[in-house]
Amino acid sequence: MVKMEHVNKYFGTHHVLKDINLHVKFKERLVIMGPSGSGKSTLIRCINFLEKPSSGKIFVNGVEITANKIQLNKVRQKIGMVFQHFNLYPHKTALENVMLAPILVEKRDRNEVEKSAIALLEKVGLKDVYNKYPSQLSGGQQQRVAIARALNMKPDLLLFDEPTSALDPEMIQEVLDIMVALAKEGMTMIVVTHEMGFAKQAADRIVFMDDGQIIETGTPDQIFNNPQHERTQAFLEKLN
Ligand code: ADP
Ligand code: MG
Protein backbone atom coordinates (compact mmCIF):
# COMPACT_ATOMS: atom_id res chain seq x y z
CA MET A 1 0.00 0.00 0.00
CA VAL A 2 2.82 2.43 0.91
CA LYS A 3 6.52 2.05 0.26
CA MET A 4 9.07 4.72 1.14
CA GLU A 5 12.61 4.15 -0.10
CA HIS A 6 15.53 6.26 1.11
CA VAL A 7 13.34 9.30 1.64
CA ASN A 8 15.06 12.47 2.77
CA LYS A 9 13.52 15.84 3.43
CA TYR A 10 15.27 19.13 4.01
CA PHE A 11 13.71 22.43 4.98
CA GLY A 12 16.52 24.70 3.85
CA THR A 13 19.58 23.19 5.45
CA HIS A 14 17.54 21.48 8.18
CA HIS A 15 17.60 17.71 7.56
CA VAL A 16 14.17 16.66 8.84
CA LEU A 17 13.75 13.14 7.38
CA LYS A 18 16.90 11.03 7.19
CA ASP A 19 16.85 8.04 4.88
CA ILE A 20 13.37 6.80 5.76
CA ASN A 21 12.52 3.28 4.59
CA LEU A 22 9.02 2.15 5.41
CA HIS A 23 6.59 -0.41 4.01
CA VAL A 24 2.93 -0.50 4.99
CA LYS A 25 0.86 -3.41 3.80
CA PHE A 26 -2.74 -3.40 2.65
CA LYS A 27 -4.99 -3.47 5.76
CA GLU A 28 -2.07 -2.86 8.08
CA ARG A 29 -2.45 -0.41 10.99
CA LEU A 30 0.76 1.43 11.66
CA VAL A 31 1.25 3.81 14.58
CA ILE A 32 4.04 6.39 14.51
CA MET A 33 5.33 7.75 17.81
CA GLY A 34 8.19 10.00 18.75
CA PRO A 35 9.04 13.30 20.37
CA SER A 36 7.86 16.64 19.06
CA GLY A 37 9.96 17.80 16.12
CA SER A 38 11.14 14.29 15.22
CA GLY A 39 9.55 14.45 11.75
CA LYS A 40 6.30 12.49 12.21
CA SER A 41 4.06 15.06 10.51
CA THR A 42 6.54 15.61 7.70
CA LEU A 43 6.70 11.85 7.10
CA ILE A 44 2.97 11.37 6.76
CA ARG A 45 2.56 14.58 4.78
CA CYS A 46 5.05 13.17 2.26
CA ILE A 47 2.76 10.18 1.71
CA ASN A 48 0.06 12.37 0.16
CA PHE A 49 2.61 14.81 -1.19
CA LEU A 50 1.55 17.71 1.03
CA GLU A 51 5.34 17.83 1.44
CA LYS A 52 7.64 16.99 -1.43
CA PRO A 53 10.55 14.76 -0.44
CA SER A 54 13.98 16.15 -1.26
CA SER A 55 15.12 12.71 -2.43
CA GLY A 56 14.00 9.10 -2.41
CA LYS A 57 10.94 7.34 -3.77
CA ILE A 58 7.42 6.91 -2.44
CA PHE A 59 4.92 4.43 -3.87
CA VAL A 60 1.24 4.45 -2.93
CA ASN A 61 -0.87 1.56 -4.15
CA GLY A 62 1.77 0.72 -6.72
CA VAL A 63 2.03 4.25 -8.14
CA GLU A 64 5.29 6.13 -7.67
CA ILE A 65 4.05 9.52 -6.47
CA THR A 66 7.57 10.94 -6.53
CA ALA A 67 7.81 10.30 -10.30
CA ASN A 68 7.41 13.20 -12.69
CA LYS A 69 4.08 13.86 -14.38
CA ILE A 70 2.00 11.55 -12.25
CA GLN A 71 -1.66 12.41 -11.71
CA LEU A 72 -1.34 13.42 -8.12
CA ASN A 73 -5.02 14.28 -7.70
CA LYS A 74 -6.04 10.76 -8.66
CA VAL A 75 -3.70 9.26 -6.06
CA ARG A 76 -4.67 11.79 -3.40
CA GLN A 77 -8.38 11.06 -3.82
CA LYS A 78 -7.71 7.61 -2.45
CA ILE A 79 -5.81 8.87 0.60
CA GLY A 80 -7.89 10.32 3.42
CA MET A 81 -6.22 12.65 5.90
CA VAL A 82 -7.36 13.64 9.37
CA PHE A 83 -5.49 16.51 11.00
CA GLN A 84 -4.91 17.61 14.56
CA HIS A 85 -7.00 20.75 14.08
CA PHE A 86 -9.89 19.18 12.10
CA ASN A 87 -9.58 21.68 9.21
CA LEU A 88 -13.34 21.76 8.50
CA TYR A 89 -14.79 24.50 6.32
CA PRO A 90 -16.23 26.93 8.89
CA HIS A 91 -19.00 28.26 6.66
CA LYS A 92 -20.31 24.82 5.70
CA THR A 93 -22.50 22.56 7.83
CA ALA A 94 -21.33 19.16 8.99
CA LEU A 95 -23.25 17.53 6.13
CA GLU A 96 -21.88 19.98 3.54
CA ASN A 97 -18.35 19.37 4.79
CA VAL A 98 -18.77 15.65 4.24
CA MET A 99 -20.39 16.10 0.81
CA LEU A 100 -18.12 18.69 -0.72
CA ALA A 101 -15.08 16.85 -2.07
CA PRO A 102 -16.86 13.87 -3.66
CA ILE A 103 -19.07 16.27 -5.63
CA LEU A 104 -16.39 18.83 -6.57
CA VAL A 105 -13.38 16.60 -7.04
CA GLU A 106 -14.85 13.26 -8.01
CA LYS A 107 -17.96 14.63 -9.75
CA ARG A 108 -20.09 11.99 -8.10
CA ASP A 109 -23.85 12.20 -8.15
CA ARG A 110 -25.18 14.60 -5.52
CA ASN A 111 -27.94 12.31 -4.26
CA GLU A 112 -25.63 9.36 -3.91
CA VAL A 113 -23.06 11.52 -2.11
CA GLU A 114 -25.68 12.91 0.25
CA LYS A 115 -26.92 9.42 1.10
CA SER A 116 -23.44 8.16 1.87
CA ALA A 117 -22.63 11.35 3.83
CA ILE A 118 -25.68 10.85 6.04
CA ALA A 119 -24.83 7.18 6.55
CA LEU A 120 -21.27 8.10 7.54
CA LEU A 121 -22.40 10.85 9.93
CA GLU A 122 -24.67 8.28 11.55
CA LYS A 123 -21.78 5.85 11.73
CA VAL A 124 -19.66 8.37 13.65
CA GLY A 125 -22.58 9.08 15.98
CA LEU A 126 -23.59 12.48 14.62
CA LYS A 127 -27.06 11.77 13.36
CA ASP A 128 -28.56 14.78 15.09
CA VAL A 129 -26.09 17.47 14.14
CA TYR A 130 -25.96 17.33 10.33
CA ASN A 131 -27.01 20.89 9.90
CA LYS A 132 -24.78 22.46 12.49
CA TYR A 133 -21.72 24.50 11.66
CA PRO A 134 -18.29 23.54 13.01
CA SER A 135 -18.37 26.39 15.56
CA GLN A 136 -21.55 24.87 17.03
CA LEU A 137 -19.90 21.49 17.54
CA SER A 138 -17.52 20.26 20.23
CA GLY A 139 -13.96 19.39 19.28
CA GLY A 140 -14.75 15.68 19.44
CA GLN A 141 -17.76 16.15 17.17
CA GLN A 142 -15.73 18.21 14.72
CA GLN A 143 -13.07 15.55 14.53
CA ARG A 144 -15.73 12.90 13.90
CA VAL A 145 -17.09 15.05 11.04
CA ALA A 146 -13.54 15.20 9.67
CA ILE A 147 -13.31 11.40 9.79
CA ALA A 148 -16.69 11.06 8.02
CA ARG A 149 -15.46 13.54 5.41
CA ALA A 150 -12.32 11.50 4.80
CA LEU A 151 -14.37 8.28 4.53
CA ASN A 152 -16.80 9.77 2.03
CA MET A 153 -13.97 9.80 -0.52
CA LYS A 154 -13.89 5.99 -0.18
CA PRO A 155 -10.18 6.02 0.58
CA ASP A 156 -7.83 3.06 0.28
CA LEU A 157 -5.65 4.54 3.01
CA LEU A 158 -6.30 6.84 5.96
CA LEU A 159 -3.63 9.06 7.48
CA PHE A 160 -4.13 10.57 10.93
CA ASP A 161 -1.83 13.24 12.36
CA GLU A 162 -2.33 13.45 16.14
CA PRO A 163 -6.12 13.38 15.75
CA THR A 164 -6.82 13.64 19.48
CA SER A 165 -4.07 15.90 20.71
CA ALA A 166 -6.11 19.10 20.34
CA LEU A 167 -9.11 17.62 22.16
CA ASP A 168 -10.25 18.06 25.73
CA PRO A 169 -9.58 14.81 27.63
CA GLU A 170 -13.25 13.83 27.88
CA MET A 171 -13.57 13.87 24.06
CA ILE A 172 -10.56 11.76 23.21
CA GLN A 173 -12.25 8.40 23.66
CA GLU A 174 -15.18 9.11 21.34
CA VAL A 175 -12.71 9.76 18.52
CA LEU A 176 -10.48 6.80 19.38
CA ASP A 177 -13.53 4.50 19.44
CA ILE A 178 -14.28 5.38 15.83
CA MET A 179 -10.67 4.83 14.84
CA VAL A 180 -10.65 1.43 16.53
CA ALA A 181 -13.87 0.52 14.68
CA LEU A 182 -12.27 1.49 11.35
CA ALA A 183 -9.21 -0.57 12.19
CA LYS A 184 -11.43 -3.58 12.91
CA GLU A 185 -13.17 -3.11 9.55
CA GLY A 186 -9.81 -3.56 7.84
CA MET A 187 -9.00 0.00 6.83
CA THR A 188 -5.32 0.59 6.08
CA MET A 189 -4.26 3.26 8.56
CA ILE A 190 -1.13 5.23 9.41
CA VAL A 191 -1.68 7.05 12.68
CA VAL A 192 0.62 9.50 14.42
CA THR A 193 -0.50 9.35 18.03
CA HIS A 194 0.77 9.01 21.57
CA GLU A 195 -2.37 7.24 22.70
CA MET A 196 -0.96 3.96 23.97
CA GLY A 197 -4.43 2.51 24.50
CA PHE A 198 -5.24 2.95 20.84
CA ALA A 199 -1.88 1.55 19.79
CA LYS A 200 -2.34 -1.53 21.97
CA GLN A 201 -5.88 -2.12 20.73
CA ALA A 202 -5.47 -1.39 17.04
CA ALA A 203 -1.86 -1.25 15.86
CA ASP A 204 -0.15 -4.12 14.08
CA ARG A 205 3.14 -2.30 14.30
CA ILE A 206 4.63 0.80 15.88
CA VAL A 207 7.50 2.81 14.51
CA PHE A 208 9.36 5.08 16.86
CA MET A 209 10.98 8.18 15.38
CA ASP A 210 13.64 10.44 16.77
CA ASP A 211 15.54 13.24 15.08
CA GLY A 212 14.27 12.43 11.58
CA GLN A 213 15.00 8.73 11.75
CA ILE A 214 13.06 5.55 12.43
CA ILE A 215 15.05 4.23 15.35
CA GLU A 216 12.88 1.30 16.35
CA THR A 217 10.03 -0.78 14.90
CA GLY A 218 8.02 -3.49 16.62
CA THR A 219 4.67 -4.81 17.72
CA PRO A 220 2.91 -2.84 20.50
CA ASP A 221 3.99 -5.57 22.92
CA GLN A 222 7.64 -5.27 21.87
CA ILE A 223 7.69 -1.48 21.93
CA PHE A 224 5.79 -0.99 25.19
CA ASN A 225 7.08 -3.94 27.18
CA ASN A 226 10.56 -4.39 25.82
CA PRO A 227 11.80 -1.28 24.03
CA GLN A 228 15.34 -1.75 22.74
CA HIS A 229 16.51 1.77 22.14
CA GLU A 230 17.26 4.02 25.09
CA ARG A 231 15.47 6.95 23.44
CA THR A 232 12.32 4.84 23.04
CA GLN A 233 12.58 3.85 26.71
CA ALA A 234 13.04 7.46 27.81
CA PHE A 235 10.09 8.64 25.72
CA LEU A 236 7.76 5.93 27.01
CA GLU A 237 8.73 6.61 30.61
CA LYS A 238 7.60 10.20 30.18
CA LEU A 239 4.28 9.10 28.65
CA ASN A 240 3.41 6.88 31.59
P1 ADP B 1 6.64 16.26 14.50
O1 ADP B 1 5.36 16.11 13.75
O2 ADP B 1 7.29 14.97 14.86
O3 ADP B 1 6.50 17.16 15.71
P2 ADP B 1 7.47 17.79 12.19
O4 ADP B 1 7.47 16.85 11.04
O5 ADP B 1 6.31 18.72 12.32
O6 ADP B 1 7.70 16.99 13.54
O7 ADP B 1 8.76 18.69 12.16
C1 ADP B 1 10.07 18.16 12.05
C2 ADP B 1 11.05 19.32 11.96
O8 ADP B 1 10.86 20.02 10.74
C3 ADP B 1 10.89 20.35 13.08
O9 ADP B 1 12.17 20.80 13.45
C4 ADP B 1 10.11 21.45 12.41
O10 ADP B 1 10.41 22.69 13.00
C5 ADP B 1 10.59 21.38 10.97
N1 ADP B 1 9.56 21.81 10.02
C6 ADP B 1 8.36 21.24 9.84
N2 ADP B 1 7.67 21.84 8.86
C7 ADP B 1 8.46 22.84 8.40
C8 ADP B 1 8.33 23.83 7.39
N3 ADP B 1 7.22 23.89 6.63
N4 ADP B 1 9.35 24.69 7.21
C9 ADP B 1 10.48 24.61 7.94
N5 ADP B 1 10.67 23.69 8.91
C10 ADP B 1 9.69 22.83 9.15
MG1 MG C 1 3.47 16.75 14.15
Short mmCIF file of C-alpha atoms in Angstrom, two decimals, residues 34-185:
data_model
loop_
_atom_site.label_atom_id
_atom_site.label_comp_id
_atom_site.label_asym_id
_atom_site.label_seq_id
_atom_site.Cartn_x
_atom_site.Cartn_y
_atom_site.Cartn_z
CA GLY A 34 8.19 10.00 18.75
CA PRO A 35 9.04 13.30 20.37
CA SER A 36 7.86 16.64 19.06
CA GLY A 37 9.96 17.80 16.12
CA SER A 38 11.14 14.29 15.22
CA GLY A 39 9.55 14.45 11.75
CA LYS A 40 6.30 12.49 12.21
CA SER A 41 4.06 15.06 10.51
CA THR A 42 6.54 15.61 7.70
CA LEU A 43 6.70 11.85 7.10
CA ILE A 44 2.97 11.37 6.76
CA ARG A 45 2.56 14.58 4.78
CA CYS A 46 5.05 13.17 2.26
CA ILE A 47 2.76 10.18 1.71
CA ASN A 48 0.06 12.37 0.16
CA PHE A 49 2.61 14.81 -1.19
CA LEU A 50 1.55 17.71 1.03
CA GLU A 51 5.34 17.83 1.44
CA LYS A 52 7.64 16.99 -1.43
CA PRO A 53 10.55 14.76 -0.44
CA SER A 54 13.98 16.15 -1.26
CA SER A 55 15.12 12.71 -2.43
CA GLY A 56 14.00 9.10 -2.41
CA LYS A 57 10.94 7.34 -3.77
CA ILE A 58 7.42 6.91 -2.44
CA PHE A 59 4.92 4.43 -3.87
CA VAL A 60 1.24 4.45 -2.93
CA ASN A 61 -0.87 1.56 -4.15
CA GLY A 62 1.77 0.72 -6.72
CA VAL A 63 2.03 4.25 -8.14
CA GLU A 64 5.29 6.13 -7.67
CA ILE A 65 4.05 9.52 -6.47
CA THR A 66 7.57 10.94 -6.53
CA ALA A 67 7.81 10.30 -10.30
CA ASN A 68 7.41 13.20 -12.69
CA LYS A 69 4.08 13.86 -14.38
CA ILE A 70 2.00 11.55 -12.25
CA GLN A 71 -1.66 12.41 -11.71
CA LEU A 72 -1.34 13.42 -8.12
CA ASN A 73 -5.02 14.28 -7.70
CA LYS A 74 -6.04 10.76 -8.66
CA VAL A 75 -3.70 9.26 -6.06
CA ARG A 76 -4.67 11.79 -3.40
CA GLN A 77 -8.38 11.06 -3.82
CA LYS A 78 -7.71 7.61 -2.45
CA ILE A 79 -5.81 8.87 0.60
CA GLY A 80 -7.89 10.32 3.42
CA MET A 81 -6.22 12.65 5.90
CA VAL A 82 -7.36 13.64 9.37
CA PHE A 83 -5.49 16.51 11.00
CA GLN A 84 -4.91 17.61 14.56
CA HIS A 85 -7.00 20.75 14.08
CA PHE A 86 -9.89 19.18 12.10
CA ASN A 87 -9.58 21.68 9.21
CA LEU A 88 -13.34 21.76 8.50
CA TYR A 89 -14.79 24.50 6.32
CA PRO A 90 -16.23 26.93 8.89
CA HIS A 91 -19.00 28.26 6.66
CA LYS A 92 -20.31 24.82 5.70
CA THR A 93 -22.50 22.56 7.83
CA ALA A 94 -21.33 19.16 8.99
CA LEU A 95 -23.25 17.53 6.13
CA GLU A 96 -21.88 19.98 3.54
CA ASN A 97 -18.35 19.37 4.79
CA VAL A 98 -18.77 15.65 4.24
CA MET A 99 -20.39 16.10 0.81
CA LEU A 100 -18.12 18.69 -0.72
CA ALA A 101 -15.08 16.85 -2.07
CA PRO A 102 -16.86 13.87 -3.66
CA ILE A 103 -19.07 16.27 -5.63
CA LEU A 104 -16.39 18.83 -6.57
CA VAL A 105 -13.38 16.60 -7.04
CA GLU A 106 -14.85 13.26 -8.01
CA LYS A 107 -17.96 14.63 -9.75
CA ARG A 108 -20.09 11.99 -8.10
CA ASP A 109 -23.85 12.20 -8.15
CA ARG A 110 -25.18 14.60 -5.52
CA ASN A 111 -27.94 12.31 -4.26
CA GLU A 112 -25.63 9.36 -3.91
CA VAL A 113 -23.06 11.52 -2.11
CA GLU A 114 -25.68 12.91 0.25
CA LYS A 115 -26.92 9.42 1.10
CA SER A 116 -23.44 8.16 1.87
CA ALA A 117 -22.63 11.35 3.83
CA ILE A 118 -25.68 10.85 6.04
CA ALA A 119 -24.83 7.18 6.55
CA LEU A 120 -21.27 8.10 7.54
CA LEU A 121 -22.40 10.85 9.93
CA GLU A 122 -24.67 8.28 11.55
CA LYS A 123 -21.78 5.85 11.73
CA VAL A 124 -19.66 8.37 13.65
CA GLY A 125 -22.58 9.08 15.98
CA LEU A 126 -23.59 12.48 14.62
CA LYS A 127 -27.06 11.77 13.36
CA ASP A 128 -28.56 14.78 15.09
CA VAL A 129 -26.09 17.47 14.14
CA TYR A 130 -25.96 17.33 10.33
CA ASN A 131 -27.01 20.89 9.90
CA LYS A 132 -24.78 22.46 12.49
CA TYR A 133 -21.72 24.50 11.66
CA PRO A 134 -18.29 23.54 13.01
CA SER A 135 -18.37 26.39 15.56
CA GLN A 136 -21.55 24.87 17.03
CA LEU A 137 -19.90 21.49 17.54
CA SER A 138 -17.52 20.26 20.23
CA GLY A 139 -13.96 19.39 19.28
CA GLY A 140 -14.75 15.68 19.44
CA GLN A 141 -17.76 16.15 17.17
CA GLN A 142 -15.73 18.21 14.72
CA GLN A 143 -13.07 15.55 14.53
CA ARG A 144 -15.73 12.90 13.90
CA VAL A 145 -17.09 15.05 11.04
CA ALA A 146 -13.54 15.20 9.67
CA ILE A 147 -13.31 11.40 9.79
CA ALA A 148 -16.69 11.06 8.02
CA ARG A 149 -15.46 13.54 5.41
CA ALA A 150 -12.32 11.50 4.80
CA LEU A 151 -14.37 8.28 4.53
CA ASN A 152 -16.80 9.77 2.03
CA MET A 153 -13.97 9.80 -0.52
CA LYS A 154 -13.89 5.99 -0.18
CA PRO A 155 -10.18 6.02 0.58
CA ASP A 156 -7.83 3.06 0.28
CA LEU A 157 -5.65 4.54 3.01
CA LEU A 158 -6.30 6.84 5.96
CA LEU A 159 -3.63 9.06 7.48
CA PHE A 160 -4.13 10.57 10.93
CA ASP A 161 -1.83 13.24 12.36
CA GLU A 162 -2.33 13.45 16.14
CA PRO A 163 -6.12 13.38 15.75
CA THR A 164 -6.82 13.64 19.48
CA SER A 165 -4.07 15.90 20.71
CA ALA A 166 -6.11 19.10 20.34
CA LEU A 167 -9.11 17.62 22.16
CA ASP A 168 -10.25 18.06 25.73
CA PRO A 169 -9.58 14.81 27.63
CA GLU A 170 -13.25 13.83 27.88
CA MET A 171 -13.57 13.87 24.06
CA ILE A 172 -10.56 11.76 23.21
CA GLN A 173 -12.25 8.40 23.66
CA GLU A 174 -15.18 9.11 21.34
CA VAL A 175 -12.71 9.76 18.52
CA LEU A 176 -10.48 6.80 19.38
CA ASP A 177 -13.53 4.50 19.44
CA ILE A 178 -14.28 5.38 15.83
CA MET A 179 -10.67 4.83 14.84
CA VAL A 180 -10.65 1.43 16.53
CA ALA A 181 -13.87 0.52 14.68
CA LEU A 182 -12.27 1.49 11.35
CA ALA A 183 -9.21 -0.57 12.19
CA LYS A 184 -11.43 -3.58 12.91
CA GLU A 185 -13.17 -3.11 9.55
#
